[in-house]
PDB file of C-alpha atoms in Angstrom:
ATOM      1  CA  GLY R   1      30.335  -1.758  83.427  1.00  0.00           C
ATOM      2  CA  GLU R   2      31.668  -2.712  80.158  1.00  0.00           C
ATOM      3  CA  CYS R   3      29.649  -3.678  77.054  1.00  0.00           C
ATOM      4  CA  ASP R   4      31.152  -6.119  74.712  1.00  0.00           C
ATOM      5  CA  VAL R   5      29.877  -6.442  71.504  1.00  0.00           C
ATOM      6  CA  SER R   6      30.869  -7.050  67.594  1.00  0.00           C
ATOM      7  CA  VAL R   7      29.859  -4.948  64.702  1.00  0.00           C
ATOM      8  CA  ARG R   8      29.060  -8.403  63.140  1.00  0.00           C
ATOM      9  CA  PRO R   9      27.182 -11.437  64.212  1.00  0.00           C
ATOM     10  CA  GLY R  10      30.384 -13.153  65.579  1.00  0.00           C
ATOM     11  CA  TRP R  11      33.705 -12.101  66.604  1.00  0.00           C
ATOM     12  CA  PHE R  12      35.554 -13.023  63.607  1.00  0.00           C
ATOM     13  CA  TYR R  13      35.185 -12.083  59.826  1.00  0.00           C
ATOM     14  CA  HIS R  14      33.163 -14.266  57.489  1.00  0.00           C
ATOM     15  CA  ALA R  15      32.557 -12.988  53.798  1.00  0.00           C
ATOM     16  CA  SER R  16      28.997 -14.658  54.221  1.00  0.00           C
ATOM     17  CA  GLN R  17      28.258 -11.969  56.973  1.00  0.00           C
ATOM     18  CA  ASP R  18      28.913  -8.867  54.696  1.00  0.00           C
ATOM     19  CA  ASN R  19      25.320  -8.154  54.517  1.00  0.00           C
ATOM     20  CA  LEU R  20      24.649  -8.605  58.363  1.00  0.00           C
ATOM     21  CA  VAL R  21      27.049  -5.919  59.508  1.00  0.00           C
ATOM     22  CA  LYS R  22      25.133  -3.765  62.307  1.00  0.00           C
ATOM     23  CA  SER R  23      23.581  -0.738  60.479  1.00  0.00           C
ATOM     24  CA  PRO R  24      24.473   2.873  61.577  1.00  0.00           C
ATOM     25  CA  ARG R  25      20.967   3.015  63.280  1.00  0.00           C
ATOM     26  CA  GLU R  26      21.580  -0.242  65.035  1.00  0.00           C
ATOM     27  CA  LEU R  27      24.840   1.181  66.322  1.00  0.00           C
ATOM     28  CA  VAL R  28      23.425   4.292  67.468  1.00  0.00           C
ATOM     29  CA  ASP R  29      20.748   2.289  69.577  1.00  0.00           C
ATOM     30  CA  LEU R  30      23.669   0.303  71.035  1.00  0.00           C
ATOM     31  CA  TYR R  31      25.519   3.408  72.085  1.00  0.00           C
ATOM     32  CA  TYR R  32      22.506   4.729  74.185  1.00  0.00           C
ATOM     33  CA  LYS R  33      21.961   1.355  75.726  1.00  0.00           C
ATOM     34  CA  SER R  34      25.599   1.242  76.733  1.00  0.00           C
ATOM     35  CA  VAL R  35      27.488   4.688  76.910  1.00  0.00           C
ATOM     36  CA  GLY R  36      23.934   6.052  77.686  1.00  0.00           C
ATOM     37  CA  ARG R  37      23.441   3.943  80.651  1.00  0.00           C
ATOM     38  CA  ASN R  38      26.986   4.597  82.306  1.00  0.00           C
ATOM     39  CA  ALA R  39      28.944   1.720  80.730  1.00  0.00           C
ATOM     40  CA  THR R  40      31.898   1.456  78.328  1.00  0.00           C
ATOM     41  CA  LEU R  41      31.329   0.167  74.801  1.00  0.00           C
ATOM     42  CA  LEU R  42      33.815  -1.972  73.553  1.00  0.00           C
ATOM     43  CA  LEU R  43      33.076  -2.709  69.785  1.00  0.00           C
ATOM     44  CA  ASN R  44      34.795  -5.593  68.131  1.00  0.00           C
ATOM     45  CA  ILE R  45      35.560  -4.751  64.362  1.00  0.00           C
ATOM     46  CA  PRO R  46      37.141  -8.157  62.966  1.00  0.00           C
ATOM     47  CA  PRO R  47      39.871  -7.667  60.042  1.00  0.00           C
ATOM     48  CA  ASP R  48      39.094  -9.430  56.824  1.00  0.00           C
ATOM     49  CA  PRO R  49      41.674 -11.714  54.965  1.00  0.00           C
ATOM     50  CA  ARG R  50      43.461  -8.710  53.869  1.00  0.00           C
ATOM     51  CA  GLY R  51      44.139  -7.753  57.394  1.00  0.00           C
ATOM     52  CA  GLN R  52      41.743  -4.737  56.790  1.00  0.00           C
ATOM     53  CA  TRP R  53      38.450  -3.638  57.875  1.00  0.00           C
ATOM     54  CA  HIS R  54      35.747  -4.439  55.307  1.00  0.00           C
ATOM     55  CA  GLU R  55      34.458  -1.447  53.297  1.00  0.00           C
ATOM     56  CA  THR R  56      30.867  -2.214  54.682  1.00  0.00           C
ATOM     57  CA  ASP R  57      32.072  -2.082  58.262  1.00  0.00           C
ATOM     58  CA  ILE R  58      33.844   1.282  57.565  1.00  0.00           C
ATOM     59  CA  LYS R  59      30.767   2.858  55.862  1.00  0.00           C
ATOM     60  CA  ASN R  60      28.629   1.928  58.782  1.00  0.00           C
ATOM     61  CA  LEU R  61      30.983   3.141  61.292  1.00  0.00           C
ATOM     62  CA  LYS R  62      31.421   6.401  59.606  1.00  0.00           C
ATOM     63  CA  GLU R  63      27.754   6.923  59.218  1.00  0.00           C
ATOM     64  CA  PHE R  64      27.286   5.938  63.037  1.00  0.00           C
ATOM     65  CA  ARG R  65      29.820   8.598  64.125  1.00  0.00           C
ATOM     66  CA  SER R  66      28.135  11.181  61.881  1.00  0.00           C
ATOM     67  CA  ILE R  67      24.786  10.640  63.562  1.00  0.00           C
ATOM     68  CA  LEU R  68      26.178  11.024  67.051  1.00  0.00           C
ATOM     69  CA  ASP R  69      28.063  14.325  65.879  1.00  0.00           C
ATOM     70  CA  GLU R  70      24.925  15.559  64.348  1.00  0.00           C
ATOM     71  CA  THR R  71      22.907  14.949  67.574  1.00  0.00           C
ATOM     72  CA  PHE R  72      25.312  16.168  70.054  1.00  0.00           C
ATOM     73  CA  HIS R  73      26.811  19.077  68.323  1.00  0.00           C
ATOM     74  CA  GLU R  74      24.865  21.663  70.274  1.00  0.00           C
ATOM     75  CA  ASN R  75      24.060  21.781  73.943  1.00  0.00           C
ATOM     76  CA  LEU R  76      20.651  23.820  74.148  1.00  0.00           C
ATOM     77  CA  ALA R  77      21.205  24.139  77.911  1.00  0.00           C
ATOM     78  CA  LEU R  78      24.591  25.482  77.684  1.00  0.00           C
ATOM     79  CA  GLY R  79      25.021  28.756  79.550  1.00  0.00           C
ATOM     80  CA  LYS R  80      21.330  28.881  80.588  1.00  0.00           C
ATOM     81  CA  ARG R  81      20.250  30.354  84.137  1.00  0.00           C
ATOM     82  CA  ALA R  82      19.764  27.579  86.736  1.00  0.00           C
ATOM     83  CA  THR R  83      18.339  27.644  90.194  1.00  0.00           C
ATOM     84  CA  SER R  84      17.789  24.875  92.762  1.00  0.00           C
ATOM     85  CA  SER R  85      15.818  24.027  95.947  1.00  0.00           C
ATOM     86  CA  ASP R  86      19.181  23.643  97.967  1.00  0.00           C
ATOM     87  CA  HIS R  87      22.588  25.062  97.420  1.00  0.00           C
ATOM     88  CA  ARG R  88      25.410  23.724  99.646  1.00  0.00           C
ATOM     89  CA  MET R  89      26.606  26.398 101.911  1.00  0.00           C
ATOM     90  CA  LYS R  90      25.264  29.036  99.499  1.00  0.00           C
ATOM     91  CA  ASN R  91      28.856  28.739  98.069  1.00  0.00           C
ATOM     92  CA  ASN R  92      29.320  29.191  94.188  1.00  0.00           C
ATOM     93  CA  TYR R  93      31.664  26.299  94.244  1.00  0.00           C
ATOM     94  CA  PHE R  94      28.361  24.212  94.600  1.00  0.00           C
ATOM     95  CA  SER R  95      26.121  26.421  92.498  1.00  0.00           C
ATOM     96  CA  PRO R  96      23.411  25.147  90.370  1.00  0.00           C
ATOM     97  CA  GLY R  97      24.675  27.147  87.570  1.00  0.00           C
ATOM     98  CA  ASN R  98      27.601  24.757  87.356  1.00  0.00           C
ATOM     99  CA  ILE R  99      25.404  22.079  85.602  1.00  0.00           C
ATOM    100  CA  THR R 100      24.985  24.431  82.588  1.00  0.00           C
ATOM    101  CA  ASP R 101      28.571  25.684  82.230  1.00  0.00           C
ATOM    102  CA  PRO R 102      31.058  24.143  79.799  1.00  0.00           C
ATOM    103  CA  TYR R 103      33.376  22.544  82.531  1.00  0.00           C
ATOM    104  CA  ASP R 104      33.420  18.939  83.496  1.00  0.00           C
ATOM    105  CA  SER R 105      34.940  19.759  86.738  1.00  0.00           C
ATOM    106  CA  THR R 106      32.331  21.767  88.314  1.00  0.00           C
ATOM    107  CA  TYR R 107      29.113  20.526  89.934  1.00  0.00           C
ATOM    108  CA  TRP R 108      26.022  21.399  91.946  1.00  0.00           C
ATOM    109  CA  ALA R 109      25.509  19.883  95.350  1.00  0.00           C
ATOM    110  CA  THR R 110      23.239  20.316  98.208  1.00  0.00           C
ATOM    111  CA  ASN R 111      23.776  20.448 102.022  1.00  0.00           C
ATOM    112  CA  ASP R 112      24.179  17.573 104.468  1.00  0.00           C
ATOM    113  CA  ASN R 113      21.214  15.386 104.772  1.00  0.00           C
ATOM    114  CA  VAL R 114      19.320  16.976 101.841  1.00  0.00           C
ATOM    115  CA  ILE R 115      18.566  14.365  99.304  1.00  0.00           C
ATOM    116  CA  GLN R 116      15.255  15.134  97.874  1.00  0.00           C
ATOM    117  CA  SER R 117      16.001  18.434  95.910  1.00  0.00           C
ATOM    118  CA  TRP R 118      15.492  19.922  92.421  1.00  0.00           C
ATOM    119  CA  VAL R 119      17.503  22.178  90.069  1.00  0.00           C
ATOM    120  CA  GLU R 120      15.563  24.190  87.495  1.00  0.00           C
ATOM    121  CA  ILE R 121      16.937  25.578  84.107  1.00  0.00           C
ATOM    122  CA  ASP R 122      15.414  28.599  82.509  1.00  0.00           C
ATOM    123  CA  LEU R 123      15.908  28.232  78.772  1.00  0.00           C
ATOM    124  CA  GLY R 124      14.863  31.892  78.124  1.00  0.00           C
ATOM    125  CA  LYS R 125      12.463  30.851  75.343  1.00  0.00           C
ATOM    126  CA  ARG R 126      10.599  27.697  74.352  1.00  0.00           C
ATOM    127  CA  ILE R 127      12.934  25.224  72.624  1.00  0.00           C
ATOM    128  CA  THR R 128      12.361  21.675  71.093  1.00  0.00           C
ATOM    129  CA  PHE R 129      14.746  18.902  72.319  1.00  0.00           C
ATOM    130  CA  ASP R 130      14.563  14.908  72.559  1.00  0.00           C
ATOM    131  CA  ARG R 131      17.685  14.001  74.172  1.00  0.00           C
ATOM    132  CA  ILE R 132      18.739  14.689  77.721  1.00  0.00           C
ATOM    133  CA  THR R 133      22.249  14.134  79.293  1.00  0.00           C
ATOM    134  CA  VAL R 134      22.770  14.020  82.987  1.00  0.00           C
ATOM    135  CA  ARG R 135      26.235  13.437  84.605  1.00  0.00           C
ATOM    136  CA  GLU R 136      27.548  13.045  88.126  1.00  0.00           C
ATOM    137  CA  PRO R 137      30.991  14.171  89.186  1.00  0.00           C
ATOM    138  CA  ILE R 138      32.120  10.555  89.315  1.00  0.00           C
ATOM    139  CA  ARG R 139      35.285  10.978  91.261  1.00  0.00           C
ATOM    140  CA  PHE R 140      32.869  11.177  94.265  1.00  0.00           C
ATOM    141  CA  GLY R 141      31.354   7.974  93.522  1.00  0.00           C
ATOM    142  CA  GLN R 142      27.609   7.101  92.121  1.00  0.00           C
ATOM    143  CA  ARG R 143      25.185   8.578  94.598  1.00  0.00           C
ATOM    144  CA  ILE R 144      21.682   9.027  92.772  1.00  0.00           C
ATOM    145  CA  SER R 145      19.577   6.274  92.713  1.00  0.00           C
ATOM    146  CA  SER R 146      16.114   7.819  91.449  1.00  0.00           C
ATOM    147  CA  PHE R 147      15.397  10.938  89.419  1.00  0.00           C
ATOM    148  CA  ARG R 148      12.984  12.379  87.224  1.00  0.00           C
ATOM    149  CA  VAL R 149      13.027  15.359  84.557  1.00  0.00           C
ATOM    150  CA  GLU R 150      10.007  17.692  84.453  1.00  0.00           C
ATOM    151  CA  ALA R 151       9.155  20.386  81.963  1.00  0.00           C
ATOM    152  CA  ARG R 152       6.929  23.189  82.180  1.00  0.00           C
ATOM    153  CA  LEU R 153       4.005  22.557  79.755  1.00  0.00           C
ATOM    154  CA  HIS R 154       0.837  24.607  79.368  1.00  0.00           C
ATOM    155  CA  GLY R 155       1.885  26.444  82.571  1.00  0.00           C
ATOM    156  CA  GLU R 156       2.212  23.024  84.711  1.00  0.00           C
ATOM    157  CA  TRP R 157       5.082  20.900  85.684  1.00  0.00           C
ATOM    158  CA  ALA R 158       4.759  17.402  83.690  1.00  0.00           C
ATOM    159  CA  THR R 159       7.210  14.441  84.026  1.00  0.00           C
ATOM    160  CA  ILE R 160       8.942  13.674  80.776  1.00  0.00           C
ATOM    161  CA  ALA R 161      11.539  11.214  81.846  1.00  0.00           C
ATOM    162  CA  ARG R 162      12.695   9.046  84.847  1.00  0.00           C
ATOM    163  CA  GLY R 163      15.712   7.166  85.795  1.00  0.00           C
ATOM    164  CA  THR R 164      17.645   5.379  88.256  1.00  0.00           C
ATOM    165  CA  THR R 165      21.329   5.180  87.715  1.00  0.00           C
ATOM    166  CA  ILE R 166      23.382   8.281  86.507  1.00  0.00           C
ATOM    167  CA  GLY R 167      26.931   7.806  87.248  1.00  0.00           C
ATOM    168  CA  PHE R 168      29.483   9.149  84.673  1.00  0.00           C
ATOM    169  CA  LYS R 169      26.801   9.672  82.020  1.00  0.00           C
ATOM    170  CA  ARG R 170      23.104   9.019  81.362  1.00  0.00           C
ATOM    171  CA  LEU R 171      21.536   9.555  78.177  1.00  0.00           C
ATOM    172  CA  LEU R 172      17.606   9.833  77.932  1.00  0.00           C
ATOM    173  CA  ARG R 173      15.605   9.437  74.573  1.00  0.00           C
ATOM    174  CA  ILE R 174      12.224  11.016  74.926  1.00  0.00           C
ATOM    175  CA  ALA R 175       9.428  12.090  72.559  1.00  0.00           C
ATOM    176  CA  PRO R 176      10.135  15.743  71.251  1.00  0.00           C
ATOM    177  CA  VAL R 177       9.216  18.379  73.962  1.00  0.00           C
ATOM    178  CA  LYS R 178       8.958  22.132  73.461  1.00  0.00           C
ATOM    179  CA  THR R 179       9.420  24.082  76.725  1.00  0.00           C
ATOM    180  CA  ASP R 180      10.953  27.144  78.357  1.00  0.00           C
ATOM    181  CA  LYS R 181      11.697  25.681  81.674  1.00  0.00           C
ATOM    182  CA  LEU R 182      13.052  22.306  82.818  1.00  0.00           C
ATOM    183  CA  ARG R 183      13.748  20.502  86.165  1.00  0.00           C
ATOM    184  CA  LEU R 184      15.888  17.774  87.359  1.00  0.00           C
ATOM    185  CA  VAL R 185      14.325  16.291  90.485  1.00  0.00           C
ATOM    186  CA  ILE R 186      16.323  14.020  92.770  1.00  0.00           C
ATOM    187  CA  GLU R 187      14.024  11.451  94.364  1.00  0.00           C
ATOM    188  CA  GLU R 188      16.624   9.047  96.168  1.00  0.00           C
ATOM    189  CA  ALA R 189      20.327   8.976  96.701  1.00  0.00           C
ATOM    190  CA  ASN R 190      22.810   7.180  99.160  1.00  0.00           C
ATOM    191  CA  ASN R 191      24.579  10.372  99.912  1.00  0.00           C
ATOM    192  CA  ILE R 192      23.949  14.131  99.168  1.00  0.00           C
ATOM    193  CA  PRO R 193      23.352  14.470  95.396  1.00  0.00           C
ATOM    194  CA  ALA R 194      25.837  16.064  93.032  1.00  0.00           C
ATOM    195  CA  VAL R 195      25.404  16.625  89.328  1.00  0.00           C
ATOM    196  CA  SER R 196      28.018  18.135  87.122  1.00  0.00           C
ATOM    197  CA  ASP R 197      25.998  18.338  83.890  1.00  0.00           C
ATOM    198  CA  LEU R 198      22.470  18.394  82.423  1.00  0.00           C
ATOM    199  CA  GLY R 199      22.435  18.962  78.701  1.00  0.00           C
ATOM    200  CA  LEU R 200      19.733  19.090  76.136  1.00  0.00           C
ATOM    201  CA  TYR R 201      19.949  18.083  72.482  1.00  0.00           C
ATOM    202  CA  LYS R 202      17.835  17.654  69.434  1.00  0.00           C
ATOM    203  CA  ALA R 203      18.331  14.341  67.527  1.00  0.00           C
ATOM    204  CA  SER R 204      19.605  13.953  64.160  1.00  0.00           C
ATOM    205  CA  TYR R 205      17.027  13.171  61.523  1.00  0.00           C
ATOM    206  CA  ARG R 206      18.913   9.945  60.869  1.00  0.00           C
ATOM    207  CA  GLU R 207      18.565   8.557  64.308  1.00  0.00           C
ATOM    208  CA  PRO R 208      16.252   5.705  64.981  1.00  0.00           C
ATOM    209  CA  ASN R 209      12.693   6.695  66.262  1.00  0.00           C
ATOM    210  CA  ILE R 210      13.303   4.760  69.665  1.00  0.00           C
ATOM    211  CA  ILE R 211      12.057   6.172  73.095  1.00  0.00           C
ATOM    212  CA  ASP R 212      13.470   4.677  76.220  1.00  0.00           C
TER     213      ASP R 212
END
């Protein structure tokens, strides 16, 4: 999917719209609603009569980039121990640990005919996060159609997020959660599920306070 939108109200520059340029926070929200939902963001930035981008557009775009960099600079799940309810052929090539390694090419997968399954991440200590990324190895197609994320809170598992499409990338915005263990539970899929990445992040203080 492709999300086509302009940084201004229209596709062309008008001086009367210099105070209507999308704010950095609006652009961040747009990012989550496009890239964060498995789409490509095509952002139109019209040149002014000088043939240049207007200073307001540049300022807001730089701030937008800074907010994303601050939020996603540290994956709190990276390198953490992962286990699963099922592990294809017990082969390390399909190990649940692949979802917390730094490589895009590796992934966790279940055995044939095993759809409902889970993978659990032991964070080692209680950490606070409010952004979750999930990715499928998209070269095999889009398979997962329903999932939920659970956190261990007060000794019990509680659902903190739900979703349908994952695809290349799914970004979930939630209220801040502090936990030491997390589960990705696959509920439905059109083929055996495969997940290449599950990341946890703490949003920048400059991000809009929006929960999906």
